[in-house]
Short mmCIF file of C-alpha atoms and ligand atoms in Angstrom, two decimals:
data_model
loop_
_atom_site.label_atom_id
_atom_site.label_comp_id
_atom_site.label_asym_id
_atom_site.label_seq_id
_atom_site.Cartn_x
_atom_site.Cartn_y
_atom_site.Cartn_z
CA MET A 1 3.30 3.09 -25.79
CA LYS A 2 6.27 0.20 -26.37
CA PHE A 3 9.20 0.10 -24.11
CA GLN A 4 11.21 0.72 -27.39
CA ASP A 5 9.74 4.25 -27.57
CA LEU A 6 11.44 4.92 -24.26
CA PRO A 7 15.13 6.24 -24.41
CA LEU A 8 16.60 3.26 -22.53
CA LEU A 9 19.83 1.47 -23.21
CA ARG A 10 19.37 -1.79 -25.76
CA SER A 11 20.82 -3.93 -22.62
CA LEU A 12 17.78 -2.69 -20.48
CA LEU A 13 15.01 -3.23 -23.02
CA ASP A 14 16.92 -6.60 -23.66
CA ALA A 15 16.39 -7.47 -19.69
CA VAL A 16 12.66 -5.88 -19.92
CA GLU A 17 11.80 -8.29 -22.68
CA GLN A 18 13.48 -11.05 -21.05
CA GLU A 19 11.12 -10.64 -17.93
CA GLY A 20 8.06 -10.75 -20.64
CA TYR A 21 6.86 -7.65 -20.06
CA GLU A 22 5.24 -5.86 -23.42
CA GLN A 23 4.67 -2.41 -22.75
CA PRO A 24 5.08 0.13 -19.94
CA THR A 25 2.81 0.20 -17.33
CA PRO A 26 1.00 3.88 -16.96
CA ILE A 27 3.45 4.89 -13.84
CA GLN A 28 6.44 3.68 -15.90
CA GLU A 29 5.30 5.59 -18.75
CA LYS A 30 5.34 8.74 -16.85
CA ALA A 31 8.02 8.60 -14.64
CA ILE A 32 10.68 7.11 -16.71
CA PRO A 33 11.42 9.92 -18.77
CA PRO A 34 11.73 12.88 -16.25
CA VAL A 35 14.03 10.19 -13.95
CA LEU A 36 16.27 9.76 -17.14
CA GLU A 37 16.27 13.84 -17.42
CA GLY A 38 17.81 13.84 -13.95
CA ARG A 39 14.49 15.52 -12.66
CA ASP A 40 12.92 14.87 -9.17
CA VAL A 41 9.68 12.84 -9.23
CA LEU A 42 7.14 12.52 -6.53
CA GLY A 43 5.24 9.39 -7.36
CA CYS A 44 1.90 8.61 -5.99
CA ALA A 45 1.61 4.84 -6.70
CA GLN A 46 0.90 1.52 -4.55
CA THR A 47 2.89 -1.88 -5.04
CA GLY A 48 1.32 -3.41 -7.97
CA THR A 49 1.87 -0.77 -10.45
CA GLY A 50 5.23 -1.60 -11.86
CA LYS A 51 6.82 1.41 -9.72
CA THR A 52 9.89 -0.31 -8.65
CA ALA A 53 10.85 -0.74 -12.49
CA ALA A 54 9.57 2.79 -12.99
CA PHE A 55 12.61 3.86 -10.85
CA ALA A 56 15.04 0.79 -11.43
CA LEU A 57 15.11 0.93 -14.98
CA PRO A 58 16.35 4.74 -15.35
CA ILE A 59 18.67 4.46 -12.50
CA LEU A 60 20.36 1.76 -14.07
CA HIS A 61 20.32 3.85 -17.38
CA LEU A 62 22.13 6.68 -15.77
CA LEU A 63 24.46 4.72 -13.70
CA THR A 64 25.57 2.59 -16.46
CA SER A 65 25.67 5.51 -18.88
CA ASN A 66 27.49 8.31 -16.56
CA PRO A 67 30.64 7.76 -14.87
CA PRO A 68 30.85 8.13 -11.05
CA ARG A 69 30.61 11.64 -10.31
CA SER A 70 32.69 11.12 -7.39
CA GLY A 71 35.44 10.15 -9.84
CA ARG A 72 36.09 6.99 -7.88
CA SER A 73 34.65 3.75 -8.76
CA GLY A 74 33.41 1.25 -6.11
CA LEU A 75 31.35 3.54 -4.18
CA VAL A 76 27.63 3.44 -3.47
CA ARG A 77 25.91 5.65 -5.95
CA THR A 78 22.20 5.29 -5.45
CA LEU A 79 20.36 4.66 -2.17
CA VAL A 80 16.77 3.00 -2.03
CA LEU A 81 15.10 2.98 1.31
CA THR A 82 12.39 0.56 1.93
CA PRO A 83 10.34 0.03 5.01
CA THR A 84 10.45 -3.75 4.83
CA ARG A 85 13.05 -6.37 4.52
CA GLU A 86 10.55 -8.20 2.33
CA LEU A 87 10.39 -4.84 -0.03
CA ALA A 88 14.12 -4.48 0.11
CA ALA A 89 14.47 -8.20 -0.89
CA GLN A 90 11.89 -7.34 -3.77
CA VAL A 91 13.62 -4.17 -4.77
CA GLY A 92 17.02 -5.46 -4.88
CA ALA A 93 16.13 -8.60 -7.15
CA SER A 94 14.43 -6.17 -9.60
CA PHE A 95 17.60 -4.38 -10.12
CA ASP A 96 19.49 -7.32 -10.10
CA ALA A 97 16.85 -8.73 -12.89
CA TYR A 98 16.83 -5.66 -15.12
CA GLY A 99 20.39 -5.26 -14.77
CA ARG A 100 21.30 -8.60 -15.54
CA HIS A 101 23.46 -6.99 -18.77
CA THR A 102 25.23 -3.80 -17.47
CA GLN A 103 27.92 -4.21 -15.17
CA THR A 104 25.98 -2.60 -12.03
CA ARG A 105 25.85 -4.50 -8.77
CA THR A 106 23.35 -4.22 -5.99
CA ALA A 107 23.64 -4.73 -2.42
CA ILE A 108 20.93 -5.52 0.08
CA ILE A 109 20.53 -4.70 3.66
CA PHE A 110 18.39 -5.17 6.17
CA GLY A 111 17.66 -5.71 9.82
CA GLY A 112 16.99 -9.42 11.47
CA VAL A 113 19.90 -11.36 9.97
CA GLY A 114 23.67 -11.31 10.32
CA GLN A 115 25.60 -8.34 9.12
CA VAL A 116 28.43 -10.21 7.95
CA PRO A 117 27.46 -11.05 4.51
CA GLN A 118 25.89 -7.96 3.87
CA VAL A 119 29.10 -5.87 4.84
CA ARG A 120 30.77 -8.24 2.25
CA ALA A 121 28.49 -7.36 -0.50
CA LEU A 122 29.14 -3.91 0.02
CA ARG A 123 32.67 -4.56 -0.23
CA GLY A 124 32.43 -6.10 -3.66
CA GLY A 125 31.71 -2.57 -5.09
CA ALA A 126 28.04 -2.33 -5.56
CA GLU A 127 26.95 0.90 -6.82
CA VAL A 128 23.44 0.38 -6.01
CA LEU A 129 22.22 -0.16 -2.10
CA VAL A 130 18.96 -1.01 -0.86
CA ALA A 131 18.23 -0.88 2.61
CA THR A 132 15.99 -0.63 5.64
CA PRO A 133 16.63 2.65 7.83
CA GLY A 134 17.77 0.55 10.94
CA ARG A 135 20.55 -1.71 9.76
CA LEU A 136 21.42 1.26 7.13
CA LEU A 137 22.45 3.50 10.39
CA ASP A 138 24.17 0.82 12.25
CA LEU A 139 26.31 0.09 9.38
CA ILE A 140 26.81 3.54 8.73
CA ASN A 141 27.89 3.99 12.54
CA GLN A 142 30.27 1.29 12.07
CA LYS A 143 31.78 2.99 9.02
CA HIS A 144 30.74 0.09 6.60
CA VAL A 145 28.70 2.31 4.49
CA SER A 146 29.34 5.89 3.28
CA LEU A 147 26.67 7.78 1.58
CA SER A 148 29.07 10.94 0.39
CA ALA A 149 28.90 9.41 -3.36
CA ILE A 150 25.30 9.18 -3.46
CA GLU A 151 23.88 10.69 -6.68
CA ILE A 152 20.16 9.21 -6.44
CA PHE A 153 18.09 8.65 -3.32
CA VAL A 154 14.96 6.91 -3.49
CA LEU A 155 12.40 6.81 -0.76
CA ASP A 156 9.91 3.83 -1.39
CA GLU A 157 6.73 3.19 0.43
CA ALA A 158 7.02 6.59 2.34
CA ASP A 159 3.75 6.35 3.89
CA ARG A 160 4.42 2.83 5.26
CA MET A 161 7.69 4.52 6.66
CA LEU A 162 5.70 6.60 8.79
CA ASP A 163 3.19 4.37 9.76
CA MET A 164 6.10 2.06 11.29
CA GLY A 165 7.57 5.21 12.92
CA PHE A 166 11.02 5.49 10.93
CA ILE A 167 10.43 9.10 10.56
CA HIS A 168 13.38 9.96 12.62
CA ASP A 169 15.49 7.18 10.88
CA ILE A 170 14.80 8.72 7.66
CA ARG A 171 15.67 12.21 8.72
CA LYS A 172 18.92 10.93 9.93
CA VAL A 173 19.83 9.22 6.70
CA VAL A 174 18.70 12.24 4.51
CA ALA A 175 21.29 14.42 6.35
CA LEU A 176 24.11 12.17 5.62
CA LEU A 177 23.41 12.53 1.89
CA PRO A 178 25.21 15.17 -0.60
CA LYS A 179 23.04 17.93 -1.15
CA ASN A 180 23.68 17.85 -4.93
CA ARG A 181 21.62 14.56 -5.60
CA GLN A 182 18.51 13.53 -7.58
CA SER A 183 15.66 12.20 -5.63
CA LEU A 184 12.58 10.24 -6.26
CA PHE A 185 9.63 9.82 -3.55
CA PHE A 186 7.15 7.01 -3.91
CA SER A 187 3.88 7.00 -1.76
CA ALA A 188 0.88 5.37 -2.18
CA THR A 189 -0.97 7.99 -0.35
CA MET A 190 -0.24 11.53 -0.11
CA PRO A 191 -1.72 13.49 3.17
CA ASP A 192 -0.20 16.53 4.51
CA ASP A 193 2.38 14.94 6.65
CA ILE A 194 3.83 12.83 3.44
CA ARG A 195 3.87 16.06 1.53
CA SER A 196 5.82 17.82 4.24
CA LEU A 197 8.18 15.06 4.21
CA ALA A 198 8.29 15.17 0.67
CA ASP A 199 9.14 18.90 0.81
CA THR A 200 12.23 18.42 2.81
CA ILE A 201 13.41 15.77 0.89
CA LEU A 202 12.96 16.79 -2.84
CA ARG A 203 14.25 19.88 -5.03
CA GLU A 204 11.91 22.34 -6.02
CA ASN A 205 9.26 21.44 -8.87
CA PRO A 206 9.74 18.21 -8.65
CA VAL A 207 7.53 16.34 -11.24
CA PHE A 208 4.47 14.86 -9.69
CA VAL A 209 3.35 11.59 -11.42
CA ALA A 210 0.40 9.74 -9.90
CA VAL A 211 -1.71 6.26 -11.13
CA THR A 212 -4.94 4.87 -9.62
CA PRO A 213 -4.79 1.71 -8.40
CA PRO A 214 -6.14 -1.19 -10.80
CA ALA A 215 -10.18 -0.90 -10.61
CA ALA A 216 -11.59 -3.47 -8.14
CA THR A 217 -13.75 -5.70 -9.53
CA VAL A 218 -16.70 -5.08 -7.34
CA ASP A 219 -19.45 -6.71 -9.27
CA LEU A 220 -18.84 -9.90 -7.45
CA ILE A 221 -18.51 -8.18 -3.83
CA GLU A 222 -21.80 -8.24 -2.46
CA GLN A 223 -21.84 -4.70 -0.34
CA GLN A 224 -23.72 -4.21 2.71
CA LEU A 225 -24.29 -1.23 5.33
CA CYS A 226 -25.38 -1.46 9.03
CA PHE A 227 -25.54 1.70 10.91
CA VAL A 228 -24.22 1.02 14.62
CA GLU A 229 -23.01 3.05 17.48
CA LYS A 230 -19.54 2.93 18.23
CA GLN A 231 -20.05 0.85 21.40
CA GLU A 232 -21.89 -1.47 19.77
CA LYS A 233 -19.61 -2.30 16.89
CA ILE A 234 -17.97 -5.49 18.84
CA GLY A 235 -21.09 -7.03 19.42
CA LEU A 236 -22.21 -6.82 15.73
CA LEU A 237 -18.85 -7.87 14.67
CA VAL A 238 -19.14 -11.09 16.72
CA HIS A 239 -22.14 -11.64 15.33
CA PHE A 240 -21.04 -11.56 11.89
CA LEU A 241 -17.84 -13.61 12.31
CA GLN A 242 -19.83 -16.19 14.01
CA GLN A 243 -21.67 -17.18 10.71
CA PRO A 244 -20.15 -20.28 9.41
CA SER A 245 -19.79 -18.70 5.89
CA ALA A 246 -17.14 -16.18 7.85
CA ASN A 247 -14.22 -18.69 7.34
CA ARG A 248 -11.44 -15.71 6.37
CA SER A 249 -12.34 -12.51 7.31
CA LEU A 250 -10.25 -9.26 7.14
CA VAL A 251 -11.47 -6.44 9.47
CA PHE A 252 -10.20 -3.06 9.30
CA THR A 253 -9.89 -0.47 11.81
CA ARG A 254 -8.85 3.38 11.33
CA THR A 255 -6.02 3.06 14.14
CA LYS A 256 -3.16 0.49 15.22
CA HIS A 257 -4.97 0.77 18.85
CA GLY A 258 -7.96 0.25 17.54
CA ALA A 259 -6.87 -2.93 16.06
CA ASP A 260 -5.63 -4.18 18.99
CA LYS A 261 -8.58 -3.40 21.15
CA VAL A 262 -10.76 -5.50 18.39
CA VAL A 263 -8.77 -8.78 18.53
CA GLN A 264 -8.78 -8.40 22.64
CA LYS A 265 -12.51 -8.23 22.87
CA LEU A 266 -13.02 -10.71 20.29
CA ARG A 267 -10.89 -13.01 22.06
CA LYS A 268 -13.08 -12.53 25.04
CA ALA A 269 -15.86 -13.78 23.14
CA GLY A 270 -14.12 -16.58 21.89
CA ILE A 271 -13.10 -15.62 18.50
CA PHE A 272 -9.51 -16.16 17.53
CA GLY A 273 -8.13 -12.92 15.51
CA GLN A 274 -4.51 -11.67 14.85
CA ALA A 275 -3.81 -7.71 14.75
CA ILE A 276 -1.39 -6.55 11.81
CA HIS A 277 -0.18 -2.99 11.77
CA GLY A 278 2.92 -1.00 11.73
CA ASN A 279 3.80 -1.00 15.64
CA LYS A 280 3.98 -4.81 15.30
CA SER A 281 7.52 -6.70 14.70
CA GLN A 282 8.34 -8.17 11.32
CA GLY A 283 8.25 -11.58 13.04
CA ALA A 284 4.96 -10.77 14.40
CA ARG A 285 3.00 -9.57 11.09
CA THR A 286 4.50 -12.48 9.35
CA ARG A 287 2.88 -15.06 11.64
CA ALA A 288 -0.10 -13.25 11.80
CA LEU A 289 -0.16 -13.39 7.76
CA ASP A 290 0.95 -16.76 7.49
CA GLY A 291 -1.64 -18.13 10.09
CA PHE A 292 -4.36 -16.27 8.14
CA LYS A 293 -3.41 -17.64 4.74
CA GLY A 294 -3.07 -21.19 6.39
CA GLY A 295 -6.38 -21.22 7.86
CA ILE A 296 -5.39 -21.28 11.21
CA THR A 297 -6.36 -17.62 12.09
CA PRO A 298 -9.77 -17.14 10.83
CA VAL A 299 -9.56 -13.21 11.41
CA LEU A 300 -7.16 -10.48 10.54
CA VAL A 301 -7.79 -7.43 11.77
CA ALA A 302 -5.63 -4.69 10.00
CA THR A 303 -4.99 -1.11 9.24
CA ASP A 304 -5.07 0.04 5.71
CA ILE A 305 -1.17 0.84 4.99
CA ALA A 306 -0.45 -2.66 6.90
CA ALA A 307 -2.78 -4.35 4.82
CA ARG A 308 -1.46 -3.19 1.66
CA GLY A 309 0.69 -6.17 1.22
CA ILE A 310 -1.79 -8.97 1.96
CA ASP A 311 -2.93 -10.88 -1.19
CA VAL A 312 -4.61 -13.47 0.29
CA GLU A 313 -7.39 -15.42 -1.72
CA GLU A 314 -10.86 -16.21 -0.79
CA ILE A 315 -11.24 -13.65 1.92
CA SER A 316 -14.91 -14.36 2.75
CA HIS A 317 -15.51 -11.03 4.37
CA VAL A 318 -14.27 -7.60 4.16
CA ILE A 319 -15.24 -5.87 7.44
CA ASN A 320 -15.15 -2.19 7.90
CA PHE A 321 -15.44 -1.99 11.39
CA ASP A 322 -14.43 1.86 11.03
CA LEU A 323 -15.23 3.54 7.87
CA PRO A 324 -11.99 4.97 6.46
CA ASN A 325 -12.10 9.00 5.71
CA GLU A 326 -10.71 8.73 2.18
CA PRO A 327 -13.32 7.21 0.07
CA GLU A 328 -10.66 5.92 -2.36
CA THR A 329 -9.79 3.39 0.70
CA TYR A 330 -13.09 1.77 0.92
CA ILE A 331 -12.64 0.48 -2.66
CA HIS A 332 -9.01 -0.75 -1.45
CA ARG A 333 -10.29 -2.29 1.17
CA ILE A 334 -13.53 -4.32 -0.63
CA GLY A 335 -11.44 -5.16 -3.46
CA ARG A 336 -10.06 -7.74 -1.39
CA THR A 337 -12.51 -9.83 -1.62
CA GLY A 338 -14.22 -11.51 -4.51
CA ARG A 339 -10.87 -11.93 -5.93
CA ALA A 340 -9.97 -14.87 -8.38
CA GLY A 341 -13.75 -14.90 -9.15
CA THR A 342 -14.84 -16.00 -5.73
CA GLN A 343 -17.80 -14.09 -4.52
CA GLY A 344 -17.38 -12.22 -1.14
CA ILE A 345 -19.12 -10.11 1.19
CA ALA A 346 -18.12 -6.44 2.06
CA ILE A 347 -19.94 -5.12 5.24
CA ALA A 348 -19.57 -1.79 6.34
CA PHE A 349 -20.13 -0.32 9.98
CA CYS A 350 -21.39 3.19 10.19
CA ALA A 351 -21.80 4.79 13.54
CA THR A 352 -23.49 8.14 13.61
CA ASP A 353 -20.29 10.17 13.79
CA GLU A 354 -19.11 8.56 10.34
CA ARG A 355 -21.78 9.35 8.31
CA PRO A 356 -20.06 12.14 6.54
CA TYR A 357 -17.54 9.46 5.78
CA LEU A 358 -20.41 7.35 4.14
CA ARG A 359 -21.18 10.18 2.21
CA ASP A 360 -18.12 10.51 0.40
CA ILE A 361 -17.96 6.82 -0.45
CA GLU A 362 -21.30 7.00 -1.96
CA LYS A 363 -20.52 9.90 -4.17
CA LEU A 364 -16.82 8.15 -5.09
CA ILE A 365 -18.49 4.62 -5.85
CA LYS A 366 -21.77 6.31 -7.34
CA THR A 367 -24.26 4.17 -5.86
CA HIS A 368 -25.62 3.66 -2.35
CA ILE A 369 -24.32 0.87 -0.37
CA PRO A 370 -27.49 -1.50 0.31
CA ARG A 371 -28.71 -1.11 3.65
CA LEU A 372 -29.08 -4.31 6.03
CA ASP A 373 -32.43 -4.24 7.27
CA GLU A 374 -32.23 -6.61 10.43
CA TYR A 375 -29.19 -7.10 12.55
CA PRO A 376 -28.56 -6.89 16.04
CA HIS A 377 -27.08 -3.90 17.93
CA ARG A 378 -28.78 -1.75 15.15
CA SER A 379 -28.43 2.18 15.98
CA THR A 380 -31.49 3.70 17.30
CA VAL A 381 -30.70 7.12 15.62
CA PRO A 382 -32.85 7.19 12.66
CA ALA A 383 -30.61 6.35 9.41
CA PRO A 384 -30.10 9.53 7.35
CA GLU A 385 -31.86 9.47 3.79
CA PRO A 386 -29.64 8.25 1.07
CA THR A 387 -27.18 10.87 -0.24
CA ASP A 388 -27.63 12.89 -3.37
CA LEU A 389 -25.20 10.91 -5.40
CA ARG A 390 -24.32 14.33 -7.77
CA SER A 391 -20.75 15.08 -6.46
CA SER A 392 -19.99 18.67 -5.32
CA ARG A 393 -15.99 17.43 -5.59
CA PRO A 394 -15.42 16.42 -9.05
CA ARG A 395 -13.55 13.02 -8.79
CA GLN A 396 -12.20 10.47 -10.98
CA PRO A 397 -14.67 7.34 -10.96
CA LEU A 398 -12.14 4.26 -9.75
CA VAL A 399 -14.85 1.72 -10.41
CA GLN A 400 -18.41 1.31 -12.21
CA THR A 401 -20.91 -0.44 -9.63
CA LYS A 402 -23.88 -2.03 -11.72
CA PRO A 403 -26.98 -0.52 -10.09
CA GLY A 404 -28.42 -3.42 -8.00
CA GLY A 405 -25.31 -5.07 -9.13
CA ASN A 406 -24.47 -6.51 -5.45
CA ARG A 407 -27.28 -8.81 -4.93
CA ARG A 408 -26.43 -12.24 -5.80
CA ARG A 409 -26.11 -13.60 -2.12
CA SER A 410 -27.98 -13.54 1.09
CA SER A 411 -26.04 -12.62 4.05
CA GLY A 412 -25.95 -15.95 5.69
CA GLY A 413 -29.52 -15.57 7.00
CA GLN A 414 -29.53 -12.91 9.31
CA GLY A 415 -30.00 -9.81 7.72
CA ARG A 416 -32.87 -8.69 4.72
CA ARG A 417 -31.94 -5.95 2.48
CA ARG A 418 -34.43 -3.16 2.21
CA PRO A 419 -35.67 -2.77 -0.80
CA ARG A 420 -34.62 0.26 -2.49
P1 LIG B 501 6.03 -3.49 -8.66
O1 LIG B 501 4.66 -2.49 -8.58
O2 LIG B 501 7.01 -2.72 -9.01
O3 LIG B 501 5.77 -4.24 -7.41
O4 LIG B 501 5.53 -4.66 -9.61
C1 LIG B 501 4.40 -5.36 -9.67
C2 LIG B 501 4.79 -6.47 -10.56
O5 LIG B 501 4.39 -6.22 -12.14
C3 LIG B 501 6.26 -7.33 -10.63
O6 LIG B 501 5.74 -8.74 -10.53
C4 LIG B 501 6.97 -6.78 -11.83
O7 LIG B 501 7.70 -8.15 -12.46
C5 LIG B 501 5.69 -6.86 -12.82
N1 LIG B 501 6.15 -5.85 -13.61
C6 LIG B 501 6.68 -4.39 -13.51
N2 LIG B 501 6.43 -3.84 -14.87
C7 LIG B 501 5.83 -4.77 -15.88
C8 LIG B 501 5.23 -4.31 -16.95
N3 LIG B 501 5.63 -3.35 -17.73
N4 LIG B 501 4.34 -5.37 -18.00
C9 LIG B 501 4.29 -6.62 -16.98
N5 LIG B 501 4.55 -6.54 -15.59
C10 LIG B 501 5.58 -5.82 -15.06
#
């Protein structure tokens, strides 16, 4: 499909061409037509899939083609809520870029900086407002913003919003929106709590659109598996992190509390690491990430949602300290190493109670993760037989792993893989 096949205004197609986009991404192909028809959309897509243009282009089309429903110009007609100021700035910049040949103006508001320039931008008659929840509620309370003329509401990265504790703020904002509106709800994952939130925001029968993330290039990633019990995981982690090759390691835990605990225990062992998760302030997250990118912090301990925005090249090790309970997450995690053609190692720790997760992961990737043979703190519980890889749940394979395609590099001298 070409952009020209989508019924978008010429001015928007020109802007897209100037951006250098040749064809719509899958989420754009799927979401743009229903948004143009005025339907509510429940979108399962993560950053990097082109989801911003998937909602910004049809919204700009609708705002430009239709006069304000309120009959009054100068009021905000579209509200986009985002979890972080970086995302707000990015989404705002996208509306500006795609709308450069239209009259639509965008204002961006987020916390942590002075509100005066933001209020001034609002007074300039912005029709699109991109905001983080806290600052938006502040400005509403101060009567600088009214949501009474909103025609389209977008909730972006809903799962990250919940992870960062914004649920009450979201509910307060939604309560202030006109009932008669179009709503677009985007989230990278769709667990039950996100679906229930979506049910309270969207009208009945929204259009569901989903895209799978780009397949990870797992060929370049050496995967290893260690059976280790919970209380021994720190000792094993220290063992791997002490190897000279582990110069930039990303460690995944299932919970925020777990991430903090790992960082504390590593410090006791003389290894400097920092945690990154939804309970950390924006400043703390930025500092941790900058330290990791700059090579000052050799270890970053992250939860999945917080790690999503991390785009750091040359991560030497991805360590699954806890196995994820959603098997697709394993692929997202290990895809963070082996980028830009560099080789990386992905090590997974599996405690006895995590063996069902391992089974699901191996069924999804359709391969057995090579078991390391010798390593300290090895579980004394006998290792399970490799699982039958025929999946009982039909799932779409996200990656093709070559049988035996993971054996390019040794684990740094300590481990030897058992022949399979
Ligand atoms: P997003 O998922 O919205 O954060 O977009 C990810 C990146 O893809 C951004 O840098 C966009 O500029 C870019 N992008 C969005 N749509 C397209 C497209 N159709 N073709 C090429 N690049 C795109």
